[in-house]
PDB file of C-alpha atoms in Angstrom:
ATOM      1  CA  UNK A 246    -166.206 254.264 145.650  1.00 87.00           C
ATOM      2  CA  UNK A 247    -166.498 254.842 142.136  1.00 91.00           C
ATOM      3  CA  UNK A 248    -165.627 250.953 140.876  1.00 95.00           C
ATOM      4  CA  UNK A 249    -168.109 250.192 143.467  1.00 94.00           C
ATOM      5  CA  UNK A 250    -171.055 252.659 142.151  1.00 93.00           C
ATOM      6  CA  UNK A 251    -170.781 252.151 138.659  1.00 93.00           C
ATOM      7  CA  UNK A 252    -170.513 248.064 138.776  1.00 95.00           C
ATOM      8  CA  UNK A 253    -173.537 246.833 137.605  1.00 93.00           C
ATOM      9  CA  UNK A 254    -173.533 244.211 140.518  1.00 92.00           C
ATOM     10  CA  UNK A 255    -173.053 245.138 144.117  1.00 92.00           C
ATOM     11  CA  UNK A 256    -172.190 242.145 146.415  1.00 94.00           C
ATOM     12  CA  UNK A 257    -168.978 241.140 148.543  1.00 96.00           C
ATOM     13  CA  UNK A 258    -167.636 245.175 148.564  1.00 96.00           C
ATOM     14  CA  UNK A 259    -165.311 243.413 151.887  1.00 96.00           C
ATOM     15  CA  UNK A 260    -163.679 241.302 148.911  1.00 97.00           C
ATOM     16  CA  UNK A 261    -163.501 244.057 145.827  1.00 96.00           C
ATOM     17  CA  UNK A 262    -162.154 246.550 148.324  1.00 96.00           C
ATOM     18  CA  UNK A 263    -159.634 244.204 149.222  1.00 97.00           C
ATOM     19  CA  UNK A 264    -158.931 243.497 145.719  1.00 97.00           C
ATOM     20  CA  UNK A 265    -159.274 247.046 144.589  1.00 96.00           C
ATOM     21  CA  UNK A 266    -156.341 247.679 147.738  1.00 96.00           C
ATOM     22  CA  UNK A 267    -154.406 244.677 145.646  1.00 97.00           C
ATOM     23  CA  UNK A 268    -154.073 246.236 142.337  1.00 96.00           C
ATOM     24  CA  UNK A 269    -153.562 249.831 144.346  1.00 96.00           C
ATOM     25  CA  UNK A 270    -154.321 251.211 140.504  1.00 95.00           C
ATOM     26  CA  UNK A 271    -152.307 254.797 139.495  1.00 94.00           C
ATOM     27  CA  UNK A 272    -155.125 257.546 138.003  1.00 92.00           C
ATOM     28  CA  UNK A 273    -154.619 256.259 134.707  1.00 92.00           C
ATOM     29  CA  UNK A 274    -155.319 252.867 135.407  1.00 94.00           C
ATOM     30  CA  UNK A 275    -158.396 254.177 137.127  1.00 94.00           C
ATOM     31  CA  UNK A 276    -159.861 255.623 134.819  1.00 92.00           C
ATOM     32  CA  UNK A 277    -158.960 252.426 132.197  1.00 92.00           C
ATOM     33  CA  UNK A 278    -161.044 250.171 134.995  1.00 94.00           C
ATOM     34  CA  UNK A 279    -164.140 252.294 134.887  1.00 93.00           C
ATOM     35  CA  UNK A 280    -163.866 253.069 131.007  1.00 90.00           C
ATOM     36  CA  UNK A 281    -164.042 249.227 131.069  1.00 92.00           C
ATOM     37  CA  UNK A 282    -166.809 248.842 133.621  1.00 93.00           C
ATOM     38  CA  UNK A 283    -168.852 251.073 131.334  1.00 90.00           C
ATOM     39  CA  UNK A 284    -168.213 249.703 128.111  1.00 88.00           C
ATOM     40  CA  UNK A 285    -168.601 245.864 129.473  1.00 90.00           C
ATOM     41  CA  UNK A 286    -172.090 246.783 131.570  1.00 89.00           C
ATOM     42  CA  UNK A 287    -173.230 247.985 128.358  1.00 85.00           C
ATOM     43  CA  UNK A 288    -171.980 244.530 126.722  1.00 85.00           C
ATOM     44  CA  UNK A 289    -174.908 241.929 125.556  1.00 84.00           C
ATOM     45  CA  UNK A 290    -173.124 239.332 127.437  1.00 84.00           C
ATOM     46  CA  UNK A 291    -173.823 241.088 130.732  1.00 86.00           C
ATOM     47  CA  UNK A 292    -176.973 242.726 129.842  1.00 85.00           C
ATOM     48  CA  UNK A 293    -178.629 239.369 128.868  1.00 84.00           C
ATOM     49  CA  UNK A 294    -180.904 237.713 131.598  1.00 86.00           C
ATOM     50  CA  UNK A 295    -180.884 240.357 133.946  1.00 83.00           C
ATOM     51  CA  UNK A 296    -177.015 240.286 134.532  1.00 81.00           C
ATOM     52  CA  UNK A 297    -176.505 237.164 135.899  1.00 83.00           C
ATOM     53  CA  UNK A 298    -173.417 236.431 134.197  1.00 85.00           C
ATOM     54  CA  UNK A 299    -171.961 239.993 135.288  1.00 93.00           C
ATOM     55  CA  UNK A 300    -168.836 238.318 137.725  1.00 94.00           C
ATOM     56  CA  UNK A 301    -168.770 239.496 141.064  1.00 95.00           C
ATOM     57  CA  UNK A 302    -166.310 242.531 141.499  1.00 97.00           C
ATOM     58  CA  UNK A 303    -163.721 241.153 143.319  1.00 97.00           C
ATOM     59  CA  UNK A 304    -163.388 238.290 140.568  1.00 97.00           C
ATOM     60  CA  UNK A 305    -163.509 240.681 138.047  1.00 97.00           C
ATOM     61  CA  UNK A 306    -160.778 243.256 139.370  1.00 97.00           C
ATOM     62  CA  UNK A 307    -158.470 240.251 140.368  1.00 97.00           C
ATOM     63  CA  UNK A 308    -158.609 238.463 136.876  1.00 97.00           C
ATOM     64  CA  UNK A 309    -158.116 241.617 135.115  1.00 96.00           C
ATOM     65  CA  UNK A 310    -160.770 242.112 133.402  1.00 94.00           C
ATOM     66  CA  UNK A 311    -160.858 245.590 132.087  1.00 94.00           C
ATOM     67  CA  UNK A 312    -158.073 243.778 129.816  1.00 92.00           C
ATOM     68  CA  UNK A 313    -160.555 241.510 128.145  1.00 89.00           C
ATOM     69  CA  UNK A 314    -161.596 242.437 124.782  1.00 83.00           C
ATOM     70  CA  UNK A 315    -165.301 243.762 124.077  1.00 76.00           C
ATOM     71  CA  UNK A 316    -167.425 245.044 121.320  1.00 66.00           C
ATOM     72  CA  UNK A 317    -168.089 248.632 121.878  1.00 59.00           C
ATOM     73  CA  UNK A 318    -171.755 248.979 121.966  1.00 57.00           C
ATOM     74  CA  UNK A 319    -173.854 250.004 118.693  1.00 58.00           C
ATOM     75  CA  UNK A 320    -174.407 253.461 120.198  1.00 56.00           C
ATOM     76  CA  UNK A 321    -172.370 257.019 119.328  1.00 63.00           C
ATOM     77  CA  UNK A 322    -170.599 257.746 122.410  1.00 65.00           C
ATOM     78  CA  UNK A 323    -169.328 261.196 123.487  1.00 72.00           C
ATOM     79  CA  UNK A 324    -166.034 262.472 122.422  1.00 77.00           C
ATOM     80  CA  UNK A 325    -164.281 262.002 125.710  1.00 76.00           C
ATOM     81  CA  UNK A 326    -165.305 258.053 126.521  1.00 71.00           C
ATOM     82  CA  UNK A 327    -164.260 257.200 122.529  1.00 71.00           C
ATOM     83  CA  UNK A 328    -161.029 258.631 123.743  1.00 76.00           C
ATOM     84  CA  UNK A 329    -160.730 257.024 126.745  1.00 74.00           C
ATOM     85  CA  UNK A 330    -161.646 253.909 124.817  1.00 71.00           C
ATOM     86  CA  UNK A 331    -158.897 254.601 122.384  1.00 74.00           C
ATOM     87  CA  UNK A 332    -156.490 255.119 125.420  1.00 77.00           C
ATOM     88  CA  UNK A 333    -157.624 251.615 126.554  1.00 72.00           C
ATOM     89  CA  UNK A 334    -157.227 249.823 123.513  1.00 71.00           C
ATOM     90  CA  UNK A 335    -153.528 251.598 123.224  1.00 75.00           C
ATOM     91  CA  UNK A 336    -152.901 250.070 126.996  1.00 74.00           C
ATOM     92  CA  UNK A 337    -154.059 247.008 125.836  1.00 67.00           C
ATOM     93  CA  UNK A 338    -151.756 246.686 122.549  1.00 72.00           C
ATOM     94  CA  UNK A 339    -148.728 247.959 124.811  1.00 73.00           C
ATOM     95  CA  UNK A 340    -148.922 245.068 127.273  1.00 57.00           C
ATOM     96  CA  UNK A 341    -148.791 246.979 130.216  1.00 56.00           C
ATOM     97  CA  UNK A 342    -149.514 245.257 133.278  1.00 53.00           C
ATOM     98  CA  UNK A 343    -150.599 248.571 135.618  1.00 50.00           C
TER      99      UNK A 343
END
């Protein structure tokens, strides 16, 4: 429910809960995906043109892609999501698959 709220782009929830059953992510890998969701939603790349290059959820939880890299946005952030950011980025460098 909380992937599902915070993605910027709501369609096929049949196929993103299937994929979110799929990954069957631990609390820490949670918290990476919506760390991600956040930092890519506030991404150019899906802001531009009204989000219509934001994938749909279930392609975006099955390919992974709180992996991919991103610019953090030109913003100060609170202390808690530059943390969780550094945690991702440490995931990331580890090679961890979750």
């Amino acid at each position: 429910d909380d992937f599902w709220t915070r993605y910027p782009r709501r369609i096929g929830k049949q196929a993103a809960m299937k994929a979110w059953t799929k990954i069957a992510p631990s609390n820490g890998l949670q918290e990476i995906i919506l760390t991600a969701v956040m930092l890519q939603a506030s991404s150019e790349a899906w802001r531009k043109e009204n989000g219509q290059f934001v994938p749909h959820p279930a392609t975006w939880l099955n390919g992974k892609r709180w992996e991919d890299e991103v610019s953090p946005p030109n913003v100060s952030l609170p202390k808690a999501t530059q943390q969780t950011l550094e945690a991702v980025e440490q995931f990331r460098r580890g090679g961890h698959d979750g």
